[in-house]
JSON list of C-alpha atoms in Angstrom, two decimals:
[
{"chain": "A", "resi": 19, "resn": "MET", "atom": "CA", "xyz": [66.79, 199.30, 235.84]},
{"chain": "A", "resi": 20, "resn": "HIS", "atom": "CA", "xyz": [69.63, 199.42, 233.33]},
{"chain": "A", "resi": 21, "resn": "ARG", "atom": "CA", "xyz": [72.31, 196.79, 233.90]},
{"chain": "A", "resi": 22, "resn": "SER", "atom": "CA", "xyz": [74.91, 199.50, 234.61]},
{"chain": "A", "resi": 23, "resn": "PHE", "atom": "CA", "xyz": [73.15, 200.09, 237.95]},
{"chain": "A", "resi": 24, "resn": "GLU", "atom": "CA", "xyz": [73.09, 196.45, 239.05]},
{"chain": "A", "resi": 25, "resn": "ARG", "atom": "CA", "xyz": [76.09, 196.73, 241.33]},
{"chain": "A", "resi": 26, "resn": "ASP", "atom": "CA", "xyz": [75.01, 199.86, 243.25]},
{"chain": "A", "resi": 27, "resn": "ARG", "atom": "CA", "xyz": [71.36, 200.65, 242.53]},
{"chain": "A", "resi": 28, "resn": "ASP", "atom": "CA", "xyz": [70.45, 201.32, 246.17]},
{"chain": "A", "resi": 29, "resn": "GLU", "atom": "CA", "xyz": [73.46, 203.60, 246.56]},
{"chain": "A", "resi": 30, "resn": "VAL", "atom": "CA", "xyz": [72.41, 205.58, 243.47]},
{"chain": "A", "resi": 31, "resn": "VAL", "atom": "CA", "xyz": [69.00, 206.16, 245.04]},
{"chain": "A", "resi": 32, "resn": "GLY", "atom": "CA", "xyz": [70.68, 207.18, 248.30]},
{"chain": "A", "resi": 33, "resn": "ARG", "atom": "CA", "xyz": [72.93, 209.71, 246.58]},
{"chain": "A", "resi": 34, "resn": "SER", "atom": "CA", "xyz": [69.92, 211.18, 244.83]},
{"chain": "A", "resi": 35, "resn": "VAL", "atom": "CA", "xyz": [68.04, 211.66, 248.07]},
{"chain": "A", "resi": 36, "resn": "GLU", "atom": "CA", "xyz": [71.08, 213.29, 249.70]},
{"chain": "A", "resi": 37, "resn": "ALA", "atom": "CA", "xyz": [71.28, 215.71, 246.76]},
{"chain": "A", "resi": 38, "resn": "GLY", "atom": "CA", "xyz": [67.60, 216.62, 247.08]},
{"chain": "A", "resi": 39, "resn": "VAL", "atom": "CA", "xyz": [66.64, 214.82, 243.86]},
{"chain": "A", "resi": 40, "resn": "SER", "atom": "CA", "xyz": [63.60, 212.98, 245.14]},
{"chain": "A", "resi": 41, "resn": "PRO", "atom": "CA", "xyz": [61.18, 211.41, 244.42]},
{"chain": "A", "resi": 42, "resn": "LEU", "atom": "CA", "xyz": [62.39, 209.66, 241.26]},
{"chain": "A", "resi": 43, "resn": "VAL", "atom": "CA", "xyz": [60.40, 208.33, 238.32]},
{"chain": "A", "resi": 44, "resn": "LEU", "atom": "CA", "xyz": [62.05, 205.25, 236.79]},
{"chain": "A", "resi": 45, "resn": "THR", "atom": "CA", "xyz": [61.44, 204.54, 233.12]},
{"chain": "A", "resi": 46, "resn": "GLY", "atom": "CA", "xyz": [59.96, 201.26, 231.91]},
{"chain": "A", "resi": 47, "resn": "THR", "atom": "CA", "xyz": [61.11, 200.32, 228.41]},
{"chain": "A", "resi": 48, "resn": "SER", "atom": "CA", "xyz": [59.82, 196.75, 227.92]},
{"chain": "A", "resi": 49, "resn": "GLU", "atom": "CA", "xyz": [57.42, 194.34, 229.59]},
{"chain": "A", "resi": 50, "resn": "ARG", "atom": "CA", "xyz": [60.22, 192.74, 231.58]},
{"chain": "A", "resi": 51, "resn": "ASN", "atom": "CA", "xyz": [61.90, 196.03, 232.43]},
{"chain": "A", "resi": 52, "resn": "SER", "atom": "CA", "xyz": [58.63, 197.69, 233.45]},
{"chain": "A", "resi": 53, "resn": "ASP", "atom": "CA", "xyz": [57.83, 194.78, 235.75]},
{"chain": "A", "resi": 54, "resn": "ALA", "atom": "CA", "xyz": [61.30, 194.92, 237.31]},
{"chain": "A", "resi": 55, "resn": "ALA", "atom": "CA", "xyz": [61.04, 198.68, 237.81]},
{"chain": "A", "resi": 56, "resn": "ALA", "atom": "CA", "xyz": [57.65, 198.41, 239.50]},
{"chain": "A", "resi": 57, "resn": "ARG", "atom": "CA", "xyz": [58.88, 195.68, 241.84]},
{"chain": "A", "resi": 58, "resn": "TYR", "atom": "CA", "xyz": [61.99, 197.68, 242.73]},
{"chain": "A", "resi": 59, "resn": "ALA", "atom": "CA", "xyz": [60.03, 200.89, 243.33]},
{"chain": "A", "resi": 60, "resn": "ALA", "atom": "CA", "xyz": [57.73, 199.03, 245.73]},
{"chain": "A", "resi": 61, "resn": "LYS", "atom": "CA", "xyz": [60.70, 198.86, 248.12]},
{"chain": "A", "resi": 62, "resn": "PHE", "atom": "CA", "xyz": [60.77, 202.67, 248.32]},
{"chain": "A", "resi": 63, "resn": "PRO", "atom": "CA", "xyz": [57.15, 203.80, 248.77]},
{"chain": "A", "resi": 64, "resn": "GLY", "atom": "CA", "xyz": [56.65, 207.50, 248.13]},
{"chain": "A", "resi": 65, "resn": "GLN", "atom": "CA", "xyz": [60.25, 207.80, 247.01]},
{"chain": "A", "resi": 66, "resn": "LEU", "atom": "CA", "xyz": [60.36, 205.83, 243.76]},
{"chain": "A", "resi": 67, "resn": "PHE", "atom": "CA", "xyz": [57.71, 205.74, 241.05]},
{"chain": "A", "resi": 68, "resn": "THR", "atom": "CA", "xyz": [57.78, 204.15, 237.61]},
{"chain": "A", "resi": 69, "resn": "THR", "atom": "CA", "xyz": [56.32, 204.16, 234.13]},
{"chain": "A", "resi": 70, "resn": "ALA", "atom": "CA", "xyz": [55.11, 201.02, 232.38]},
{"chain": "A", "resi": 71, "resn": "GLY", "atom": "CA", "xyz": [55.54, 200.72, 228.64]},
{"chain": "A", "resi": 72, "resn": "VAL", "atom": "CA", "xyz": [57.41, 199.43, 225.63]},
{"chain": "A", "resi": 73, "resn": "HIS", "atom": "CA", "xyz": [60.04, 201.60, 223.96]},
{"chain": "A", "resi": 74, "resn": "PRO", "atom": "CA", "xyz": [59.84, 201.60, 220.13]},
{"chain": "A", "resi": 75, "resn": "HIS", "atom": "CA", "xyz": [63.14, 199.68, 220.01]},
{"chain": "A", "resi": 76, "resn": "ASP", "atom": "CA", "xyz": [61.47, 196.81, 221.90]},
{"chain": "A", "resi": 77, "resn": "THR", "atom": "CA", "xyz": [58.10, 196.68, 220.16]},
{"chain": "A", "resi": 78, "resn": "ARG", "atom": "CA", "xyz": [59.29, 193.78, 217.98]},
{"chain": "A", "resi": 79, "resn": "ASN", "atom": "CA", "xyz": [58.95, 191.64, 221.11]},
{"chain": "A", "resi": 80, "resn": "CYS", "atom": "CA", "xyz": [55.35, 192.60, 221.85]},
{"chain": "A", "resi": 81, "resn": "THR", "atom": "CA", "xyz": [52.75, 189.83, 221.88]},
{"chain": "A", "resi": 82, "resn": "SER", "atom": "CA", "xyz": [49.01, 189.44, 222.35]},
{"chain": "A", "resi": 83, "resn": "ARG", "atom": "CA", "xyz": [49.68, 189.54, 226.11]},
{"chain": "A", "resi": 84, "resn": "THR", "atom": "CA", "xyz": [51.59, 192.82, 226.17]},
{"chain": "A", "resi": 85, "resn": "ARG", "atom": "CA", "xyz": [48.65, 195.16, 226.63]},
{"chain": "A", "resi": 86, "resn": "ASP", "atom": "CA", "xyz": [47.27, 193.07, 229.50]},
{"chain": "A", "resi": 87, "resn": "THR", "atom": "CA", "xyz": [50.71, 193.04, 231.15]},
{"chain": "A", "resi": 88, "resn": "LEU", "atom": "CA", "xyz": [50.94, 196.83, 230.98]},
{"chain": "A", "resi": 89, "resn": "ARG", "atom": "CA", "xyz": [47.38, 197.18, 232.24]},
{"chain": "A", "resi": 90, "resn": "ARG", "atom": "CA", "xyz": [48.21, 194.98, 235.23]},
{"chain": "A", "resi": 91, "resn": "LEU", "atom": "CA", "xyz": [51.31, 196.99, 236.05]},
{"chain": "A", "resi": 92, "resn": "ALA", "atom": "CA", "xyz": [49.45, 200.28, 235.65]},
{"chain": "A", "resi": 93, "resn": "LYS", "atom": "CA", "xyz": [47.12, 199.33, 238.51]},
{"chain": "A", "resi": 94, "resn": "MET", "atom": "CA", "xyz": [50.03, 199.44, 240.95]},
{"chain": "A", "resi": 95, "resn": "SER", "atom": "CA", "xyz": [50.17, 202.64, 242.98]},
{"chain": "A", "resi": 96, "resn": "GLN", "atom": "CA", "xyz": [53.84, 203.25, 242.16]},
{"chain": "A", "resi": 97, "resn": "VAL", "atom": "CA", "xyz": [53.19, 203.18, 238.38]},
{"chain": "A", "resi": 98, "resn": "VAL", "atom": "CA", "xyz": [52.32, 206.72, 237.33]},
{"chain": "A", "resi": 99, "resn": "ALA", "atom": "CA", "xyz": [52.46, 206.78, 233.49]},
{"chain": "A", "resi": 100, "resn": "ILE", "atom": "CA", "xyz": [52.29, 204.66, 230.36]},
{"chain": "A", "resi": 101, "resn": "GLY", "atom": "CA", "xyz": [55.51, 204.58, 228.35]},
{"chain": "A", "resi": 102, "resn": "GLU", "atom": "CA", "xyz": [58.23, 205.03, 227.34]},
{"chain": "A", "resi": 103, "resn": "CYS", "atom": "CA", "xyz": [56.46, 204.64, 224.02]},
{"chain": "A", "resi": 104, "resn": "GLY", "atom": "CA", "xyz": [56.57, 206.29, 220.63]},
{"chain": "A", "resi": 105, "resn": "LEU", "atom": "CA", "xyz": [58.51, 206.06, 217.38]},
{"chain": "A", "resi": 106, "resn": "ASP", "atom": "CA", "xyz": [62.22, 205.87, 216.58]},
{"chain": "A", "resi": 107, "resn": "TYR", "atom": "CA", "xyz": [63.12, 205.97, 212.88]},
{"chain": "A", "resi": 108, "resn": "ASN", "atom": "CA", "xyz": [66.77, 206.74, 213.62]},
{"chain": "A", "resi": 109, "resn": "ARG", "atom": "CA", "xyz": [67.77, 203.18, 214.46]},
{"chain": "A", "resi": 110, "resn": "ASP", "atom": "CA", "xyz": [64.79, 201.11, 213.34]},
{"chain": "A", "resi": 111, "resn": "PHE", "atom": "CA", "xyz": [65.50, 198.35, 215.86]},
{"chain": "A", "resi": 112, "resn": "SER", "atom": "CA", "xyz": [61.86, 197.37, 215.36]},
{"chain": "A", "resi": 113, "resn": "PRO", "atom": "CA", "xyz": [59.98, 197.52, 212.03]},
{"chain": "A", "resi": 114, "resn": "ARG", "atom": "CA", "xyz": [58.25, 200.84, 211.57]},
{"chain": "A", "resi": 115, "resn": "ASP", "atom": "CA", "xyz": [54.80, 199.35, 211.09]},
{"chain": "A", "resi": 116, "resn": "VAL", "atom": "CA", "xyz": [55.21, 197.44, 214.37]},
{"chain": "A", "resi": 117, "resn": "GLN", "atom": "CA", "xyz": [56.37, 200.62, 216.11]},
{"chain": "A", "resi": 118, "resn": "ARG", "atom": "CA", "xyz": [53.29, 202.48, 214.88]},
{"chain": "A", "resi": 119, "resn": "THR", "atom": "CA", "xyz": [50.93, 199.71, 215.96]},
{"chain": "A", "resi": 120, "resn": "TRP", "atom": "CA", "xyz": [52.28, 199.53, 219.49]},
{"chain": "A", "resi": 121, "resn": "PHE", "atom": "CA", "xyz": [52.56, 203.27, 219.85]},
{"chain": "A", "resi": 122, "resn": "GLU", "atom": "CA", "xyz": [48.83, 203.57, 219.22]},
{"chain": "A", "resi": 123, "resn": "GLU", "atom": "CA", "xyz": [48.08, 200.58, 221.44]},
{"chain": "A", "resi": 124, "resn": "GLN", "atom": "CA", "xyz": [49.81, 202.31, 224.35]},
{"chain": "A", "resi": 125, "resn": "ILE", "atom": "CA", "xyz": [48.13, 205.64, 223.66]},
{"chain": "A", "resi": 126, "resn": "GLN", "atom": "CA", "xyz": [44.77, 203.88, 223.75]},
{"chain": "A", "resi": 127, "resn": "LEU", "atom": "CA", "xyz": [45.70, 202.16, 227.00]},
{"chain": "A", "resi": 128, "resn": "ALA", "atom": "CA", "xyz": [46.69, 205.46, 228.60]},
{"chain": "A", "resi": 129, "resn": "CYS", "atom": "CA", "xyz": [43.38, 207.00, 227.52]},
{"chain": "A", "resi": 130, "resn": "GLU", "atom": "CA", "xyz": [41.47, 203.98, 228.83]},
{"chain": "A", "resi": 131, "resn": "LEU", "atom": "CA", "xyz": [43.19, 204.25, 232.21]},
{"chain": "A", "resi": 132, "resn": "GLU", "atom": "CA", "xyz": [43.32, 208.08, 232.13]},
{"chain": "A", "resi": 133, "resn": "MET", "atom": "CA", "xyz": [47.05, 208.02, 232.80]},
{"chain": "A", "resi": 134, "resn": "PRO", "atom": "CA", "xyz": [49.83, 210.30, 231.50]},
{"chain": "A", "resi": 135, "resn": "LEU", "atom": "CA", "xyz": [51.96, 209.27, 228.53]},
{"chain": "A", "resi": 136, "resn": "PHE", "atom": "CA", "xyz": [55.77, 209.29, 228.56]},
{"chain": "A", "resi": 137, "resn": "LEU", "atom": "CA", "xyz": [56.77, 209.67, 224.92]},
{"chain": "A", "resi": 138, "resn": "HIS", "atom": "CA", "xyz": [59.81, 209.02, 222.72]},
{"chain": "A", "resi": 139, "resn": "GLU", "atom": "CA", "xyz": [60.23, 210.46, 219.23]},
{"chain": "A", "resi": 140, "resn": "ARG", "atom": "CA", "xyz": [63.33, 210.45, 217.06]},
{"chain": "A", "resi": 141, "resn": "GLU", "atom": "CA", "xyz": [63.33, 211.31, 213.37]},
{"chain": "A", "resi": 142, "resn": "ALA", "atom": "CA", "xyz": [59.67, 210.30, 213.18]},
{"chain": "A", "resi": 143, "resn": "HIS", "atom": "CA", "xyz": [57.88, 213.60, 213.80]},
{"chain": "A", "resi": 144, "resn": "PRO", "atom": "CA", "xyz": [55.19, 213.46, 211.05]},
{"chain": "A", "resi": 145, "resn": "ASP", "atom": "CA", "xyz": [53.99, 209.94, 211.90]},
{"chain": "A", "resi": 146, "resn": "PHE", "atom": "CA", "xyz": [54.32, 210.63, 215.62]},
{"chain": "A", "resi": 147, "resn": "VAL", "atom": "CA", "xyz": [52.03, 213.66, 215.44]},
{"chain": "A", "resi": 148, "resn": "ARG", "atom": "CA", "xyz": [49.59, 211.98, 213.06]},
{"chain": "A", "resi": 149, "resn": "ILE", "atom": "CA", "xyz": [49.09, 209.02, 215.40]},
{"chain": "A", "resi": 150, "resn": "LEU", "atom": "CA", "xyz": [49.02, 211.01, 218.63]},
{"chain": "A", "resi": 151, "resn": "LYS", "atom": "CA", "xyz": [46.91, 214.02, 217.61]},
{"chain": "A", "resi": 152, "resn": "PRO", "atom": "CA", "xyz": [43.46, 212.35, 217.50]},
{"chain": "A", "resi": 153, "resn": "TYR", "atom": "CA", "xyz": [43.81, 211.35, 221.14]},
{"chain": "A", "resi": 154, "resn": "LEU", "atom": "CA", "xyz": [44.81, 214.77, 222.43]},
{"chain": "A", "resi": 155, "resn": "GLY", "atom": "CA", "xyz": [42.18, 217.11, 223.74]},
{"chain": "A", "resi": 156, "resn": "THR", "atom": "CA", "xyz": [39.92, 214.25, 224.82]},
{"chain": "A", "resi": 157, "resn": "GLY", "atom": "CA", "xyz": [40.73, 214.89, 228.46]},
{"chain": "A", "resi": 158, "resn": "LYS", "atom": "CA", "xyz": [41.66, 211.22, 228.86]},
{"chain": "A", "resi": 159, "resn": "SER", "atom": "CA", "xyz": [45.43, 211.61, 228.94]},
{"chain": "A", "resi": 160, "resn": "LYS", "atom": "CA", "xyz": [48.22, 214.18, 228.95]},
{"chain": "A", "resi": 161, "resn": "ALA", "atom": "CA", "xyz": [51.65, 213.58, 227.50]},
{"chain": "A", "resi": 162, "resn": "VAL", "atom": "CA", "xyz": [55.30, 214.61, 227.78]},
{"chain": "A", "resi": 163, "resn": "VAL", "atom": "CA", "xyz": [57.79, 214.40, 224.93]},
{"chain": "A", "resi": 164, "resn": "HIS", "atom": "CA", "xyz": [60.74, 213.07, 226.87]},
{"chain": "A", "resi": 165, "resn": "CYS", "atom": "CA", "xyz": [64.33, 214.09, 226.03]},
{"chain": "A", "resi": 166, "resn": "PHE", "atom": "CA", "xyz": [63.36, 216.68, 223.43]},
{"chain": "A", "resi": 167, "resn": "THR", "atom": "CA", "xyz": [66.24, 217.39, 221.02]},
{"chain": "A", "resi": 168, "resn": "GLY", "atom": "CA", "xyz": [64.28, 218.45, 217.95]},
{"chain": "A", "resi": 169, "resn": "THR", "atom": "CA", "xyz": [63.82, 221.56, 215.84]},
{"chain": "A", "resi": 170, "resn": "LEU", "atom": "CA", "xyz": [62.05, 224.86, 216.43]},
{"chain": "A", "resi": 171, "resn": "GLN", "atom": "CA", "xyz": [59.22, 223.80, 214.15]},
{"chain": "A", "resi": 172, "resn": "GLU", "atom": "CA", "xyz": [58.79, 220.49, 215.96]},
{"chain": "A", "resi": 173, "resn": "LEU", "atom": "CA", "xyz": [58.80, 222.18, 219.36]},
{"chain": "A", "resi": 174, "resn": "ASP", "atom": "CA", "xyz": [56.15, 224.67, 218.28]},
{"chain": "A", "resi": 175, "resn": "VAL", "atom": "CA", "xyz": [53.91, 221.85, 217.05]},
{"chain": "A", "resi": 176, "resn": "TYR", "atom": "CA", "xyz": [54.27, 219.99, 220.35]},
{"chain": "A", "resi": 177, "resn": "LEU", "atom": "CA", "xyz": [53.48, 223.11, 222.35]},
{"chain": "A", "resi": 178, "resn": "GLN", "atom": "CA", "xyz": [50.47, 223.91, 220.16]},
{"chain": "A", "resi": 179, "resn": "LEU", "atom": "CA", "xyz": [49.21, 220.38, 220.84]},
{"chain": "A", "resi": 180, "resn": "GLY", "atom": "CA", "xyz": [49.45, 220.99, 224.58]},
{"chain": "A", "resi": 181, "resn": "LEU", "atom": "CA", "xyz": [52.32, 218.57, 225.17]},
{"chain": "A", "resi": 182, "resn": "TYR", "atom": "CA", "xyz": [54.82, 218.85, 228.00]},
{"chain": "A", "resi": 183, "resn": "ILE", "atom": "CA", "xyz": [58.53, 218.89, 227.16]},
{"chain": "A", "resi": 184, "resn": "GLY", "atom": "CA", "xyz": [61.36, 217.04, 228.92]},
{"chain": "A", "resi": 185, "resn": "ILE", "atom": "CA", "xyz": [64.89, 218.48, 228.75]},
{"chain": "A", "resi": 186, "resn": "THR", "atom": "CA", "xyz": [67.96, 216.40, 229.59]},
{"chain": "A", "resi": 187, "resn": "GLY", "atom": "CA", "xyz": [71.71, 216.93, 229.84]},
{"chain": "A", "resi": 188, "resn": "TRP", "atom": "CA", "xyz": [71.71, 217.16, 226.04]},
{"chain": "A", "resi": 189, "resn": "ILE", "atom": "CA", "xyz": [71.35, 220.91, 226.63]},
{"chain": "A", "resi": 190, "resn": "CYS", "atom": "CA", "xyz": [74.78, 220.83, 228.35]},
{"chain": "A", "resi": 191, "resn": "ASP", "atom": "CA", "xyz": [76.48, 219.60, 225.17]},
{"chain": "A", "resi": 192, "resn": "GLU", "atom": "CA", "xyz": [78.13, 222.55, 223.42]},
{"chain": "A", "resi": 193, "resn": "ARG", "atom": "CA", "xyz": [78.13, 220.60, 220.13]},
{"chain": "A", "resi": 194, "resn": "ARG", "atom": "CA", "xyz": [74.80, 218.84, 219.76]},
{"chain": "A", "resi": 195, "resn": "GLY", "atom": "CA", "xyz": [72.73, 220.75, 222.30]},
{"chain": "A", "resi": 196, "resn": "LYS", "atom": "CA", "xyz": [73.54, 224.34, 221.41]},
{"chain": "A", "resi": 197, "resn": "HIS", "atom": "CA", "xyz": [70.21, 224.94, 219.66]},
{"chain": "A", "resi": 198, "resn": "LEU", "atom": "CA", "xyz": [68.31, 223.79, 222.76]},
{"chain": "A", "resi": 199, "resn": "ARG", "atom": "CA", "xyz": [69.68, 226.72, 224.73]},
{"chain": "A", "resi": 200, "resn": "GLU", "atom": "CA", "xyz": [67.52, 229.03, 222.64]},
{"chain": "A", "resi": 201, "resn": "LEU", "atom": "CA", "xyz": [64.56, 226.69, 222.20]},
{"chain": "A", "resi": 202, "resn": "VAL", "atom": "CA", "xyz": [64.15, 226.11, 225.95]},
{"chain": "A", "resi": 203, "resn": "LYS", "atom": "CA", "xyz": [63.16, 229.77, 226.26]},
{"chain": "A", "resi": 204, "resn": "ARG", "atom": "CA", "xyz": [60.00, 229.02, 224.27]},
{"chain": "A", "resi": 205, "resn": "ILE", "atom": "CA", "xyz": [58.77, 226.36, 226.71]},
{"chain": "A", "resi": 206, "resn": "PRO", "atom": "CA", "xyz": [56.37, 227.67, 229.37]},
{"chain": "A", "resi": 207, "resn": "LEU", "atom": "CA", "xyz": [57.65, 226.76, 232.83]},
{"chain": "A", "resi": 208, "resn": "GLU", "atom": "CA", "xyz": [54.36, 225.03, 233.60]},
{"chain": "A", "resi": 209, "resn": "ARG", "atom": "CA", "xyz": [55.06, 222.61, 230.76]},
{"chain": "A", "resi": 210, "resn": "LEU", "atom": "CA", "xyz": [58.81, 222.12, 231.26]},
{"chain": "A", "resi": 211, "resn": "MET", "atom": "CA", "xyz": [60.26, 219.08, 233.01]},
{"chain": "A", "resi": 212, "resn": "LEU", "atom": "CA", "xyz": [63.90, 218.21, 233.70]},
{"chain": "A", "resi": 213, "resn": "GLU", "atom": "CA", "xyz": [65.30, 214.69, 233.49]},
{"chain": "A", "resi": 214, "resn": "THR", "atom": "CA", "xyz": [68.59, 212.83, 233.24]},
{"chain": "A", "resi": 215, "resn": "ASP", "atom": "CA", "xyz": [67.81, 209.85, 230.96]},
{"chain": "A", "resi": 216, "resn": "ALA", "atom": "CA", "xyz": [70.28, 208.00, 233.19]},
{"chain": "A", "resi": 217, "resn": "PRO", "atom": "CA", "xyz": [72.47, 206.09, 232.54]},
{"chain": "A", "resi": 218, "resn": "PHE", "atom": "CA", "xyz": [72.67, 207.92, 229.20]},
{"chain": "A", "resi": 219, "resn": "LEU", "atom": "CA", "xyz": [73.32, 211.56, 228.26]},
{"chain": "A", "resi": 220, "resn": "THR", "atom": "CA", "xyz": [75.78, 212.41, 231.02]},
{"chain": "A", "resi": 221, "resn": "PRO", "atom": "CA", "xyz": [76.27, 216.21, 230.84]},
{"chain": "A", "resi": 222, "resn": "ARG", "atom": "CA", "xyz": [79.46, 216.87, 228.88]},
{"chain": "A", "resi": 223, "resn": "ASP", "atom": "CA", "xyz": [80.39, 219.90, 230.96]},
{"chain": "A", "resi": 224, "resn": "LEU", "atom": "CA", "xyz": [80.30, 218.33, 234.42]},
{"chain": "A", "resi": 225, "resn": "PRO", "atom": "CA", "xyz": [83.23, 219.74, 236.41]},
{"chain": "A", "resi": 226, "resn": "VAL", "atom": "CA", "xyz": [84.06, 216.23, 237.64]},
{"chain": "A", "resi": 227, "resn": "LYS", "atom": "CA", "xyz": [82.99, 213.52, 235.21]},
{"chain": "A", "resi": 228, "resn": "PRO", "atom": "CA", "xyz": [82.19, 209.98, 236.41]},
{"chain": "A", "resi": 229, "resn": "GLN", "atom": "CA", "xyz": [85.03, 207.61, 235.50]},
{"chain": "A", "resi": 230, "resn": "ASP", "atom": "CA", "xyz": [82.68, 205.11, 233.90]},
{"chain": "A", "resi": 231, "resn": "GLY", "atom": "CA", "xyz": [80.77, 207.85, 232.05]},
{"chain": "A", "resi": 232, "resn": "ARG", "atom": "CA", "xyz": [77.49, 206.73, 233.60]},
{"chain": "A", "resi": 233, "resn": "ASN", "atom": "CA", "xyz": [74.80, 209.30, 234.19]},
{"chain": "A", "resi": 234, "resn": "GLU", "atom": "CA", "xyz": [72.69, 209.15, 237.34]},
{"chain": "A", "resi": 235, "resn": "PRO", "atom": "CA", "xyz": [69.95, 211.24, 238.99]},
{"chain": "A", "resi": 236, "resn": "VAL", "atom": "CA", "xyz": [72.37, 213.07, 241.29]},
{"chain": "A", "resi": 237, "resn": "PHE", "atom": "CA", "xyz": [73.45, 215.11, 238.24]},
{"chain": "A", "resi": 238, "resn": "LEU", "atom": "CA", "xyz": [69.98, 216.60, 237.71]},
{"chain": "A", "resi": 239, "resn": "PRO", "atom": "CA", "xyz": [70.83, 219.86, 239.55]},
{"chain": "A", "resi": 240, "resn": "HIS", "atom": "CA", "xyz": [73.56, 220.42, 236.95]},
{"chain": "A", "resi": 241, "resn": "VAL", "atom": "CA", "xyz": [70.94, 220.23, 234.19]},
{"chain": "A", "resi": 242, "resn": "ALA", "atom": "CA", "xyz": [68.73, 222.59, 236.18]},
{"chain": "A", "resi": 243, "resn": "ALA", "atom": "CA", "xyz": [71.58, 225.08, 236.51]},
{"chain": "A", "resi": 244, "resn": "THR", "atom": "CA", "xyz": [72.16, 225.07, 232.74]},
{"chain": "A", "resi": 245, "resn": "VAL", "atom": "CA", "xyz": [68.47, 225.58, 232.03]},
{"chain": "A", "resi": 246, "resn": "ALA", "atom": "CA", "xyz": [68.30, 228.36, 234.63]},
{"chain": "A", "resi": 247, "resn": "HIS", "atom": "CA", "xyz": [71.20, 230.13, 232.96]},
{"chain": "A", "resi": 248, "resn": "CYS", "atom": "CA", "xyz": [69.46, 229.90, 229.59]},
{"chain": "A", "resi": 249, "resn": "LEU", "atom": "CA", "xyz": [66.24, 231.31, 231.03]},
{"chain": "A", "resi": 250, "resn": "GLY", "atom": "CA", "xyz": [67.87, 234.05, 233.06]},
{"chain": "A", "resi": 251, "resn": "LYS", "atom": "CA", "xyz": [66.35, 232.66, 236.25]},
{"chain": "A", "resi": 252, "resn": "THR", "atom": "CA", "xyz": [67.76, 231.29, 239.48]},
{"chain": "A", "resi": 253, "resn": "VAL", "atom": "CA", "xyz": [68.30, 227.55, 239.87]},
{"chain": "A", "resi": 254, "resn": "GLU", "atom": "CA", "xyz": [65.84, 227.64, 242.77]},
{"chain": "A", "resi": 255, "resn": "GLU", "atom": "CA", "xyz": [63.11, 229.15, 240.56]},
{"chain": "A", "resi": 256, "resn": "VAL", "atom": "CA", "xyz": [63.62, 226.54, 237.84]},
{"chain": "A", "resi": 257, "resn": "ALA", "atom": "CA", "xyz": [63.88, 223.65, 240.30]},
{"chain": "A", "resi": 258, "resn": "GLU", "atom": "CA", "xyz": [60.71, 224.69, 242.12]},
{"chain": "A", "resi": 259, "resn": "ALA", "atom": "CA", "xyz": [58.70, 225.24, 238.91]},
{"chain": "A", "resi": 260, "resn": "THR", "atom": "CA", "xyz": [59.77, 222.06, 237.12]},
{"chain": "A", "resi": 261, "resn": "THR", "atom": "CA", "xyz": [59.33, 219.96, 240.25]},
{"chain": "A", "resi": 262, "resn": "ARG", "atom": "CA", "xyz": [55.80, 221.31, 240.69]},
{"chain": "A", "resi": 263, "resn": "THR", "atom": "CA", "xyz": [55.05, 220.61, 237.04]},
{"chain": "A", "resi": 264, "resn": "ALA", "atom": "CA", "xyz": [56.35, 217.03, 237.29]},
{"chain": "A", "resi": 265, "resn": "ARG", "atom": "CA", "xyz": [54.47, 216.34, 240.51]},
{"chain": "A", "resi": 266, "resn": "GLU", "atom": "CA", "xyz": [51.21, 217.56, 239.00]},
{"chain": "A", "resi": 267, "resn": "PHE", "atom": "CA", "xyz": [51.77, 215.75, 235.69]},
{"chain": "A", "resi": 268, "resn": "PHE", "atom": "CA", "xyz": [52.53, 212.37, 237.27]},
{"chain": "A", "resi": 269, "resn": "GLY", "atom": "CA", "xyz": [50.13, 212.83, 240.18]},
{"chain": "A", "resi": 270, "resn": "LEU", "atom": "CA", "xyz": [52.86, 212.44, 242.81]},
{"chain": "A", "resi": 271, "resn": "ARG", "atom": "CA", "xyz": [51.66, 213.06, 246.34]}
]
């Protein structure tokens, strides 16, 4: 629901479907954004799904009503996960104590509703694991660390905790994403998901780059091809496995 899609959102969805990138899971990042995403997805039943949550950047705006708002949204059939939630100590757009409070609030909500968690972590690994770990293994919720860009040690901890891992076009960046090309080999296919993080993280090595630099779901096959190359598998194998994993994780039917 990012403003960069306001002029052609329906066309973006159409291009995705034509490219075989369907269904889509839209990310909710605030109360208002999550509500807008859920209302938009309702126009495309079975084709668009959403998450409902508050990104750590936006937790400074949370109120006593936030949890009830997310609970209400989560009851909608198109809402399939709680999040994007977590911790971001790179930018500190919200105070860290507020981030921690609302991260745990959303974990508890996901466990209460027995829904998956869509997680964000940046430069906050120790606190992130400390807060999340007590809730894992309860059978109440499963979780994916979205847009993983971390270290070998961090990846191993996440995998040991049973978390799923989301890989974006960051892996296509020969500067910042080089280390991911080795790390992705450590992720079991049944716990690997592919994503775009659109409109951000447009793959740097696209043969034809969008003039406005905007990422969109139609570029997901390019990410899949890069991952397949790293794994020594065909694009079809990776696409089939990661799609199956995502469908099972989010409960898409």
